Coordinates of C-alpha atoms in Angstrom, one line a residue:
Chain V
M477 CA 0.0 -0.1 0.1
M478 CA 1.0 3.7 -0.9
D479 CA 2.2 6.0 1.9
Y480 CA -0.2 9.0 2.2
T481 CA -0.4 12.2 4.1
A482 CA -3.3 13.2 6.4
N483 CA -4.3 16.1 4.0
E484 CA -4.2 13.5 0.9
L485 CA -6.8 11.3 2.9
M486 CA -8.9 14.2 3.8
V487 CA -9.2 15.5 0.3
I488 CA -9.7 11.5 -0.8
V489 CA -12.6 11.2 1.7
A490 CA -14.4 14.3 0.7
A491 CA -14.0 13.4 -2.8
R492 CA -15.9 10.3 -2.3
E493 CA -18.9 12.2 -1.0
L494 CA -19.7 13.4 -4.4
R495 CA -21.6 12.1 -6.9
D496 CA -21.9 12.1 -10.6
G497 CA -24.5 14.8 -12.1
E498 CA -24.2 16.7 -8.8
S499 CA -23.5 20.4 -8.8
V500 CA -21.0 21.7 -6.3
L501 CA -20.1 25.2 -4.8
V502 CA -16.6 25.0 -4.6
G503 CA -14.1 27.3 -2.6
V504 CA -10.3 27.4 -3.1
G505 CA -7.9 25.1 -1.8
I506 CA -8.6 21.7 -0.5
P507 CA -12.3 21.8 -1.5
N508 CA -11.5 22.6 -5.0
L509 CA -8.9 20.0 -5.0
A510 CA -11.6 17.4 -3.6
A511 CA -13.8 18.6 -6.5
N512 CA -11.5 18.2 -9.3
L513 CA -10.6 14.6 -7.9
A514 CA -14.1 13.5 -8.0
M515 CA -14.5 14.8 -11.4
K516 CA -11.5 12.4 -12.5
L517 CA -12.8 9.5 -10.7
Q518 CA -16.4 8.7 -10.0
A519 CA -18.2 12.3 -10.9
P520 CA -17.0 13.1 -14.6
G521 CA -20.3 15.1 -14.8
L522 CA -19.8 17.0 -11.7
N523 CA -20.8 20.5 -12.2
M524 CA -18.4 23.1 -10.4
V525 CA -19.7 26.5 -9.5
Y526 CA -17.8 29.1 -7.9
E527 CA -19.1 32.2 -5.7
S528 CA -17.5 34.4 -8.4
G529 CA -20.1 33.3 -11.1
A530 CA -18.1 30.6 -12.8
V531 CA -20.5 27.9 -13.4
G532 CA -19.4 24.5 -15.0
S533 CA -15.4 25.6 -14.8
N534 CA -12.7 23.6 -16.3
P535 CA -9.5 24.7 -15.1
T536 CA -6.4 23.6 -16.4
R537 CA -4.3 24.6 -13.3
M538 CA -5.2 24.9 -9.8
P539 CA -6.6 28.6 -8.8
L540 CA -5.4 30.5 -6.0
S541 CA -8.6 32.6 -5.9
I542 CA -12.3 31.6 -6.6
G543 CA -12.3 34.5 -9.1
D544 CA -9.1 33.2 -11.0
P545 CA -8.9 33.6 -14.8
C546 CA -8.4 29.8 -15.5
L547 CA -12.1 29.3 -13.9
V548 CA -13.5 31.5 -16.9
T549 CA -11.5 29.9 -19.9
G550 CA -13.7 26.8 -20.9
A551 CA -16.5 27.3 -18.3
K552 CA -20.0 26.4 -19.5
S553 CA -21.5 29.8 -18.3
I554 CA -20.7 32.9 -16.3
C555 CA -23.0 35.1 -14.4
S556 CA -22.9 37.8 -12.2
M557 CA -22.4 37.8 -8.6
Y558 CA -26.0 38.6 -7.9
E559 CA -27.2 36.0 -10.4
Q560 CA -24.9 33.4 -9.0
F561 CA -26.5 33.7 -5.4
A562 CA -30.1 34.4 -6.8
Y563 CA -30.5 32.0 -9.5
Y564 CA -28.1 29.0 -8.4
L565 CA -27.9 29.3 -4.6
Q566 CA -31.0 30.5 -3.8
G567 CA -32.9 29.0 -6.6
G568 CA -31.9 25.8 -5.1
R569 CA -29.7 24.5 -8.0
I570 CA -26.7 23.5 -5.9
D571 CA -26.4 20.2 -4.3
V572 CA -23.3 20.5 -2.2
G573 CA -21.4 23.3 -0.6
F574 CA -18.0 22.9 0.9
L575 CA -17.2 25.3 3.8
G576 CA -14.4 25.6 6.3
G577 CA -13.8 27.9 9.2
A578 CA -11.9 29.1 12.3
Q579 CA -14.3 27.4 14.6
I580 CA -17.1 24.8 14.3
D581 CA -19.5 23.6 16.8
K582 CA -21.3 20.3 17.8
Y583 CA -24.6 21.6 15.9
G584 CA -22.2 22.2 12.6
N585 CA -22.4 26.0 13.0
I586 CA -19.3 27.6 11.7
N587 CA -17.6 30.9 12.7
S588 CA -15.4 32.6 10.2
T589 CA -16.1 36.1 11.5
V590 CA -14.2 36.9 14.7
I591 CA -12.6 35.3 17.4
G592 CA -13.3 37.1 20.7
S593 CA -16.2 39.6 20.7
Y594 CA -17.6 41.4 17.3
K595 CA -17.0 45.0 18.9
T596 CA -13.6 44.4 20.3
P597 CA -12.2 41.3 18.2
K598 CA -9.2 39.3 19.6
V599 CA -8.7 38.0 16.0
R600 CA -10.7 39.5 13.2
L601 CA -11.6 36.9 10.1
P602 CA -12.5 37.8 6.7
G603 CA -16.2 37.4 7.6
S604 CA -19.2 35.3 5.7
G605 CA -18.6 35.9 2.4
G606 CA -21.0 33.7 0.6
A607 CA -20.6 31.0 3.2
C608 CA -23.6 31.7 5.3
D609 CA -25.7 32.1 1.8
I610 CA -24.5 28.7 1.0
A611 CA -25.2 27.6 4.3
S612 CA -28.7 28.5 4.2
N613 CA -29.3 27.2 0.6
V614 CA -27.5 23.9 -0.4
K615 CA -28.9 20.4 -0.1
K616 CA -25.9 19.2 1.7
I617 CA -22.9 21.2 3.6
I618 CA -19.8 19.4 4.0
V619 CA -17.2 20.8 6.1
I620 CA -13.5 19.9 5.7
T621 CA -11.3 21.0 8.8
P622 CA -8.0 19.6 10.5
H623 CA -9.1 18.2 13.8
E624 CA -7.9 20.4 16.2
K625 CA -9.3 21.5 19.7
R626 CA -8.8 25.1 19.0
R627 CA -11.2 24.5 16.1
F628 CA -13.9 22.2 17.5
V629 CA -15.6 24.4 20.1
E630 CA -18.8 23.6 22.2
K631 CA -20.0 26.6 20.9
V632 CA -18.8 29.0 18.2
D633 CA -17.7 32.6 19.6
F634 CA -19.6 34.2 16.3
L635 CA -22.1 32.1 14.1
T636 CA -21.3 33.0 10.6
S637 CA -23.2 30.4 9.0
P638 CA -26.0 28.4 10.3
G639 CA -25.6 24.5 11.0
Y640 CA -28.4 23.0 13.0
V641 CA -28.1 26.4 15.3
D642 CA -28.9 25.0 18.7
G643 CA -30.6 21.6 17.7
K644 CA -32.7 20.5 14.8
Q645 CA -35.8 21.7 16.3
K646 CA -34.5 25.5 16.0
W647 CA -33.3 25.0 12.5
Q648 CA -36.7 23.7 11.3
E649 CA -38.2 27.1 13.1
L650 CA -35.9 29.2 10.7
K651 CA -37.3 27.4 7.7
L652 CA -33.9 27.6 6.0
Q653 CA -34.5 26.0 2.4
G654 CA -31.0 24.0 2.7
G655 CA -30.6 20.7 3.7
G656 CA -28.1 21.7 6.6
P657 CA -24.8 20.1 7.7
Y658 CA -24.3 16.6 6.2
A659 CA -20.8 15.7 7.0
V660 CA -17.8 16.9 8.7
I661 CA -14.5 15.7 7.1
T662 CA -11.2 16.0 9.4
N663 CA -7.6 14.3 9.3
L664 CA -9.1 11.8 11.9
C665 CA -12.5 11.1 10.9
T666 CA -15.8 11.8 9.2
M667 CA -18.8 12.8 11.3
R668 CA -22.4 13.1 10.4
F669 CA -25.5 14.8 12.0
D670 CA -27.9 13.1 14.3
D671 CA -31.3 12.8 12.2
V672 CA -33.2 14.0 15.4
T673 CA -31.3 16.2 17.4
G674 CA -28.8 17.4 14.4
E675 CA -25.9 16.7 16.8
M676 CA -22.7 15.9 15.2
T677 CA -21.7 12.3 15.7
L678 CA -18.7 10.1 14.9
A679 CA -19.6 7.7 11.7
S680 CA -16.4 6.6 10.6
V681 CA -12.9 6.6 11.8
H682 CA -9.8 7.0 9.5
P683 CA -7.2 3.9 8.9
G684 CA -5.2 3.9 12.3
V685 CA -7.2 6.2 14.1
T686 CA -9.0 5.4 17.4
V687 CA -12.4 6.7 18.8
E688 CA -10.3 7.8 22.0
Q689 CA -8.0 9.8 19.8
V690 CA -10.8 11.6 18.3
Q691 CA -12.4 12.4 21.3
E692 CA -9.1 13.7 22.8
N693 CA -9.3 16.3 20.1
T694 CA -12.8 17.0 20.7
P695 CA -13.6 19.5 23.6
W696 CA -17.2 18.1 24.1
K697 CA -18.4 14.5 24.8
L698 CA -18.9 13.2 21.0
K699 CA -21.3 11.1 20.2
V700 CA -20.5 7.9 18.5
A701 CA -22.8 6.1 15.8
E702 CA -24.3 2.8 16.9
K703 CA -22.5 1.2 13.7
L704 CA -19.2 3.0 13.5
E705 CA -17.6 2.5 10.3
Q706 CA -13.9 2.2 9.1
T707 CA -12.8 4.6 6.6
P708 CA -11.4 2.4 3.6
P709 CA -7.7 3.3 3.0
P710 CA -7.0 5.4 -0.1
T711 CA -6.4 3.2 -3.3
E712 CA -3.4 3.5 -5.4
K713 CA -5.8 5.4 -8.3
E714 CA -7.2 7.8 -5.8
I715 CA -3.5 8.9 -4.6
A716 CA -1.9 8.9 -8.0
T717 CA -4.9 11.0 -9.5
L718 CA -4.8 13.4 -6.7
R719 CA -1.0 14.1 -6.9
A720 CA -1.3 14.7 -10.8
L721 CA -3.7 17.6 -9.7
D722 CA -1.4 19.1 -7.5
P723 CA 2.3 18.2 -8.8
D724 CA 3.9 21.3 -6.8
K725 CA 2.3 20.6 -3.7
T726 CA 0.7 24.1 -3.5
Y727 CA -2.2 22.6 -1.4
L728 CA -0.9 19.3 -0.2
G729 CA 2.6 20.4 1.2
Chain P
M571 CA -20.6 63.0 -31.1
D572 CA -20.2 63.8 -27.7
S573 CA -16.5 62.8 -26.6
A574 CA -16.3 65.4 -23.6
K575 CA -16.5 62.3 -21.3
L576 CA -12.9 61.1 -22.4
M577 CA -10.6 62.1 -19.9
T578 CA -7.6 60.8 -18.0
M579 CA -7.7 59.2 -14.5
K580 CA -6.4 62.2 -12.8
E581 CA -9.0 64.6 -14.2
A582 CA -11.9 61.8 -13.7
V583 CA -11.0 61.5 -9.8
S584 CA -10.8 65.2 -9.5
K585 CA -14.1 66.0 -11.2
F586 CA -16.1 63.1 -9.6
V587 CA -14.9 62.1 -6.5
R588 CA -15.3 64.0 -3.4
D589 CA -14.3 63.8 0.5
G590 CA -17.1 62.1 2.3
D591 CA -18.1 60.5 -0.9
T592 CA -19.8 56.7 -0.8
V593 CA -17.6 54.8 -3.3
Y594 CA -17.8 51.4 -4.7
L595 CA -14.8 50.3 -6.9
A596 CA -16.1 47.2 -8.4
G597 CA -14.8 44.0 -9.7
F598 CA -15.0 40.5 -8.0
T599 CA -11.2 39.4 -8.1
H600 CA -11.6 40.4 -11.7
M601 CA -10.8 44.1 -13.2
I602 CA -10.5 45.8 -9.9
P603 CA -9.4 49.2 -10.9
F604 CA -6.4 50.0 -9.0
A605 CA -5.4 52.7 -11.0
A606 CA -8.4 54.5 -9.7
G607 CA -7.4 53.7 -6.2
H608 CA -4.2 54.9 -6.6
E609 CA -5.2 58.1 -7.9
I610 CA -7.7 58.6 -5.1
I611 CA -4.8 57.9 -2.6
R612 CA -2.6 60.5 -4.8
Q613 CA -5.1 63.4 -4.7
K614 CA -5.8 62.7 -0.9
R615 CA -9.6 62.0 -0.8
K616 CA -10.7 61.3 2.8
E617 CA -13.6 60.5 5.0
L618 CA -14.9 57.9 2.3
T619 CA -17.4 55.3 2.8
L620 CA -15.6 52.6 0.8
C621 CA -18.0 49.8 -0.4
R622 CA -16.8 46.4 -1.9
A623 CA -17.8 42.9 -1.5
T624 CA -14.2 42.1 -1.2
P625 CA -12.4 45.0 -0.1
D626 CA -9.4 43.1 -1.7
I627 CA -5.8 45.0 -1.7
I628 CA -7.3 48.0 -3.2
Y629 CA -9.1 49.2 -0.1
D630 CA -6.6 47.5 2.1
Q631 CA -4.0 50.4 0.3
M632 CA -6.8 53.1 0.5
I633 CA -7.4 52.5 4.6
A634 CA -3.7 52.4 5.0
A635 CA -3.2 55.7 3.3
G636 CA -6.0 57.2 5.3
C637 CA -8.7 57.6 2.5
G638 CA -11.5 55.7 4.4
K639 CA -14.0 56.4 7.3
K640 CA -16.2 53.4 6.9
L641 CA -16.2 50.0 5.3
V642 CA -19.2 48.4 3.8
F643 CA -18.2 44.7 2.8
S644 CA -18.9 41.1 2.7
Y645 CA -15.4 39.4 2.6
A646 CA -12.5 41.1 4.2
G647 CA -9.5 38.7 3.4
N648 CA -6.8 38.4 0.8
P649 CA -8.3 35.8 -1.4
G650 CA -6.5 32.7 -1.5
V651 CA -3.8 34.3 1.0
G652 CA -5.2 35.2 4.4
S653 CA -5.9 38.6 6.2
L654 CA -6.3 42.2 4.6
R655 CA -3.6 43.3 7.4
C656 CA -4.4 47.0 7.1
F657 CA -7.9 46.6 7.4
R658 CA -7.1 44.8 10.9
R659 CA -4.8 47.0 12.0
A660 CA -7.2 49.9 11.5
L661 CA -10.0 47.8 13.1
E662 CA -8.2 46.3 15.9
K663 CA -5.8 48.8 16.8
S664 CA -7.0 52.3 15.2
Q665 CA -3.9 52.6 13.2
P666 CA -3.5 54.7 11.2
K667 CA -7.0 55.6 12.4
T668 CA -10.1 54.0 13.5
I669 CA -12.6 52.7 10.6
E670 CA -16.1 52.1 11.2
I671 CA -17.7 49.0 9.6
E672 CA -20.8 47.6 8.3
E673 CA -20.8 43.9 7.1
Y674 CA -23.2 41.6 5.1
T675 CA -23.0 38.5 3.4
H676 CA -22.0 38.2 -0.4
F677 CA -25.6 37.8 -1.3
G678 CA -26.8 40.5 0.8
L679 CA -24.2 43.1 -0.5
S680 CA -24.7 42.1 -4.1
G681 CA -28.4 42.3 -3.3
R682 CA -27.9 45.8 -1.9
L683 CA -26.7 47.0 -5.3
F684 CA -29.1 45.3 -7.3
A685 CA -32.0 46.9 -5.2
G686 CA -30.1 50.2 -5.7
A687 CA -29.8 49.7 -9.3
T688 CA -33.4 49.0 -10.1
K689 CA -34.8 51.2 -7.1
M690 CA -36.4 48.4 -5.2
P691 CA -37.5 49.8 -1.7
F692 CA -35.7 46.6 0.0
L693 CA -34.8 43.3 -1.1
P694 CA -35.9 39.9 0.5
M695 CA -33.5 37.0 0.7
R696 CA -33.1 33.4 2.0
T697 CA -30.2 33.9 4.1
N698 CA -28.8 35.7 7.3
L699 CA -31.5 33.8 9.3
G700 CA -29.8 32.1 12.4
S701 CA -26.5 34.0 12.0
D702 CA -25.3 36.5 14.6
L703 CA -24.7 38.7 11.8
P704 CA -28.0 40.9 11.8
P705 CA -27.8 41.6 15.4
Q706 CA -24.5 43.4 14.5
N707 CA -25.8 45.3 11.7
P708 CA -29.1 47.1 12.2
N709 CA -29.6 47.3 8.4
I710 CA -30.1 43.7 8.2
K711 CA -33.7 43.5 9.2
T712 CA -36.7 41.0 8.8
V713 CA -40.4 41.4 7.6
K714 CA -43.4 39.0 7.5
D715 CA -44.0 37.7 3.9
P716 CA -47.4 39.3 3.1
Y717 CA -48.3 35.8 1.3
T718 CA -47.2 33.3 3.5
G719 CA -46.8 35.2 7.0
I720 CA -43.3 33.8 7.1
E721 CA -40.4 36.0 8.4
V722 CA -37.9 37.0 5.8
S723 CA -34.4 38.5 5.7
V724 CA -34.4 41.8 3.9
V725 CA -31.7 44.3 3.1
P726 CA -31.8 48.1 2.0
P727 CA -30.7 49.4 -1.5
L728 CA -27.2 50.7 -1.8
R729 CA -26.9 53.8 -4.0
P730 CA -23.3 54.8 -4.0
D731 CA -22.2 58.5 -4.8
L732 CA -19.7 56.9 -7.3
A733 CA -18.8 54.0 -9.1
V734 CA -15.7 52.9 -11.0
V735 CA -15.9 50.1 -13.3
H736 CA -13.0 49.0 -15.2
V737 CA -13.9 47.1 -18.6
Q738 CA -12.1 45.4 -21.6
R739 CA -13.2 47.8 -24.0
A740 CA -15.7 50.8 -24.2
D741 CA -16.3 53.4 -26.6
R742 CA -15.5 57.0 -26.1
N743 CA -19.1 57.8 -24.8
G744 CA -18.9 54.9 -22.3
N745 CA -20.6 52.1 -23.8
A746 CA -18.6 49.1 -22.0
H747 CA -17.9 45.4 -23.2
I748 CA -17.2 43.4 -20.5
W749 CA -16.4 39.4 -20.5
G750 CA -15.2 36.8 -17.8
I751 CA -16.2 37.1 -14.5
I752 CA -18.8 40.1 -14.7
G753 CA -19.2 40.2 -10.7
E754 CA -21.0 43.3 -9.7
Q755 CA -20.0 45.8 -12.4
K756 CA -23.4 46.1 -14.2
D757 CA -25.1 46.5 -10.9
A758 CA -22.6 49.1 -9.2
A759 CA -22.9 51.3 -12.4
F760 CA -26.8 51.2 -12.3
A761 CA -27.0 51.8 -8.5
S762 CA -24.7 54.8 -8.5
K763 CA -25.2 58.2 -9.1
R764 CA -21.8 59.0 -11.0
V765 CA -20.0 56.5 -13.2
I766 CA -16.2 56.5 -14.0
V767 CA -15.6 53.7 -16.9
S768 CA -12.0 52.8 -17.4
A769 CA -11.0 50.7 -20.4
E770 CA -8.1 48.5 -21.5
E771 CA -8.9 49.7 -25.1
I772 CA -11.1 52.5 -26.4
V773 CA -12.7 51.3 -29.7
D774 CA -14.9 52.8 -32.2
E775 CA -18.9 52.6 -31.5
S776 CA -19.0 50.1 -34.5
V777 CA -17.3 47.6 -32.5
I778 CA -19.5 47.8 -29.7
R779 CA -22.6 47.8 -31.7
S780 CA -21.1 44.5 -33.5
D781 CA -21.5 42.6 -30.3
P782 CA -24.4 44.4 -28.2
N783 CA -25.0 41.5 -26.0
R784 CA -21.6 42.0 -24.3
T785 CA -22.4 45.6 -23.7
L786 CA -23.1 45.5 -19.9
I787 CA -23.1 49.3 -19.3
P788 CA -24.7 51.7 -21.9
D789 CA -23.2 55.0 -22.4
F790 CA -25.8 57.0 -20.7
V791 CA -25.5 55.9 -17.3
V792 CA -21.5 56.8 -17.6
H793 CA -20.1 60.1 -16.7
A794 CA -16.5 59.7 -17.2
V795 CA -14.4 57.4 -19.7
V796 CA -10.8 56.8 -19.1
H797 CA -8.4 55.1 -21.3
E798 CA -6.2 53.1 -18.8
P799 CA -4.2 50.0 -20.0
W800 CA -3.2 47.6 -17.1
C801 CA -5.7 49.6 -14.6
A802 CA -6.6 46.5 -12.7
H803 CA -2.9 45.0 -11.9
P804 CA -2.3 43.2 -9.6
S805 CA -5.6 42.0 -10.3
Y806 CA -6.5 41.0 -14.1
T807 CA -8.3 41.4 -17.3
Q808 CA -9.3 38.4 -18.8
G809 CA -7.7 38.0 -22.3
Y810 CA -5.1 41.2 -21.6
Y811 CA -3.3 40.1 -18.6
D812 CA -3.2 37.2 -15.7
R813 CA -3.9 37.9 -12.1
D814 CA -0.6 38.5 -10.4
N815 CA -0.6 36.2 -7.7
E816 CA 2.9 36.7 -7.0
F817 CA 1.9 40.1 -5.7
Y818 CA -1.0 39.1 -3.6
M819 CA 1.2 36.8 -1.7
Q820 CA 4.0 39.6 -1.2
W821 CA 1.4 42.1 -0.2
D822 CA 1.1 40.0 3.0
E823 CA 4.9 40.7 3.6
I824 CA 4.8 44.3 2.7
T825 CA 1.8 44.8 5.0
K826 CA 3.2 43.4 8.2
E827 CA 3.7 46.7 9.8
H828 CA 2.1 50.4 8.9
E829 CA 5.5 51.6 8.2
S830 CA 6.5 48.9 5.8
T831 CA 3.2 49.4 3.9
M832 CA 3.5 53.2 3.7
K833 CA 7.1 52.9 2.2
W834 CA 5.5 51.0 -0.6
I835 CA 2.4 53.3 -1.2
D836 CA 5.0 56.0 -1.3
E837 CA 7.0 54.2 -3.8
W838 CA 4.5 52.8 -6.0
V839 CA 1.4 55.2 -5.3
N840 CA 2.6 58.7 -4.4
G841 CA 5.8 58.1 -6.2
V842 CA 4.6 57.5 -9.7
E843 CA 2.6 60.4 -11.8
D844 CA 0.0 57.8 -13.2
R845 CA -0.6 54.1 -14.2
A846 CA 1.7 54.4 -17.0
E847 CA 4.5 55.6 -15.1
Y848 CA 3.5 52.4 -12.4
M849 CA 3.9 50.0 -15.5
K850 CA 7.0 51.6 -16.7
K851 CA 8.4 51.0 -13.0
M852 CA 7.3 47.4 -13.1
P853 CA 10.1 44.8 -14.2
Q854 CA 9.5 43.5 -18.1
E855 CA 10.0 40.1 -16.9
K856 CA 7.1 40.3 -14.7
V857 CA 4.8 41.9 -17.2
K858 CA 5.8 39.1 -19.8
K859 CA 4.9 36.4 -17.3
L860 CA 1.1 37.8 -17.1
L861 CA 0.3 37.9 -20.6
P862 CA -2.2 35.1 -21.5
K863 CA -2.5 32.6 -24.2
A864 CA -5.4 33.4 -26.5
C865 CA -8.6 31.5 -26.6
M866 CA -10.9 32.9 -29.0
S867 CA -14.5 32.5 -28.9
A868 CA -16.9 31.2 -32.1
P869 CA -18.4 34.3 -33.7
V870 CA -21.9 34.6 -33.7
N871 CA -24.3 36.0 -36.4
Y872 CA -26.3 39.1 -35.2
G873 CA -27.9 39.3 -38.7
S874 CA -31.4 40.1 -39.6
V875 CA -33.5 40.7 -42.8

């Protein structure tokens, strides 16, 4: 079996979540790699859509930003920023949205705005961008993040993008049209969300990882699924395809 | 044919940008009018309300130079790199001076421009609910949907005093062809009271009329037309020059301190007369690396009987 890094595994596990024919709203970096990888493997008909208004992009190199010119060359369509959010996101045309953030809590709420208080920030982060809009409107939110104690918190300092807020009941009251958080993929495991309560639940541990290790890096008592799975290790094909996508290791370094 | 609109960036900024204005320098990653931002810095405009979905390096520079009183935005990061350090210094340490903020999501801010452009009283949208953002921004409100009774989030129209929009080509009256990422250019132009269009190329009106679907902005919403090649560097203009990603990464280093930032601004903004001189200063090797390969679209037939 080939050697692989934790980051490579994270991208491969995320790519496996994508189905052929789905539309995915992609961010730069790791999510972009995951989407490109899925397109080369099980989902050749994946529609990659970017916040910048690029639809059905077919980049020949990895973009640094979501508005990179390589996302335009050979795309299916380009629309304005307002149209992207109105026709595609709010119009319900996007199946999967990848999100990340500085903090995530047990209901899948994400903070990408501020550490500390809003008025007197300890660290000011970029803010929502399209993240809150994506979280409110896509059928499945998938979060990819390193599994670190400072990122997983019982309650986010600032709720930028709603997961299940404080439980599925509150979320249903808000009448958001999206499907809510679907999976959290880390370097240690995959977590999903309880159908009834909306609480994050350990679903699958990656090769060589124990439940204890996951718990040690999660600051609240993490729920574990009744049928806990083992994440299948990456195949040689997955690894080779991924490495060809990022030959200079810009994102996988 | 009236071509009184054609002028230099220096003249356009001097004529149309006033202290205290609410300005929108448009462009989502693409065609950000850096040359206009630099001219505003050189002419020492101040107390501006700076609106942009992504403040990007352009507003980071204007904030460091002390032009801004307030920032209206939805994503204050250096795309693909990290923080906008000058913005953070102003917000966290009031250096060089304090800056007020008014924050939205991307949908919220682009919706505000759309509402401003179309004179809607407000715009309902399916976002913001459940987020901690609305409590921090009293401009994001909810109303009861009169048809279903459900609470919906609304944002108010944005009507800037001035928009600057950079485009690939325009005629001397301001009819503007734009392709590639079209961002919020059209919305910003239609929403604003005064509009400066800058263009890589000034073309004959017949070129514009040969492809009217590509005209996002018609001349009668435009007040000034500036012929400004390389206006958007270090951002890009599709088909003319690529994004200078290397500079976006260097900006993170340049802005580590306020002093190092000002040193850069003194050299590259205050130390040059205009964009032409800025480009003359740019190493030719770098310029060459940014020139794209051609990728022409198939022609279309606009003919009629």
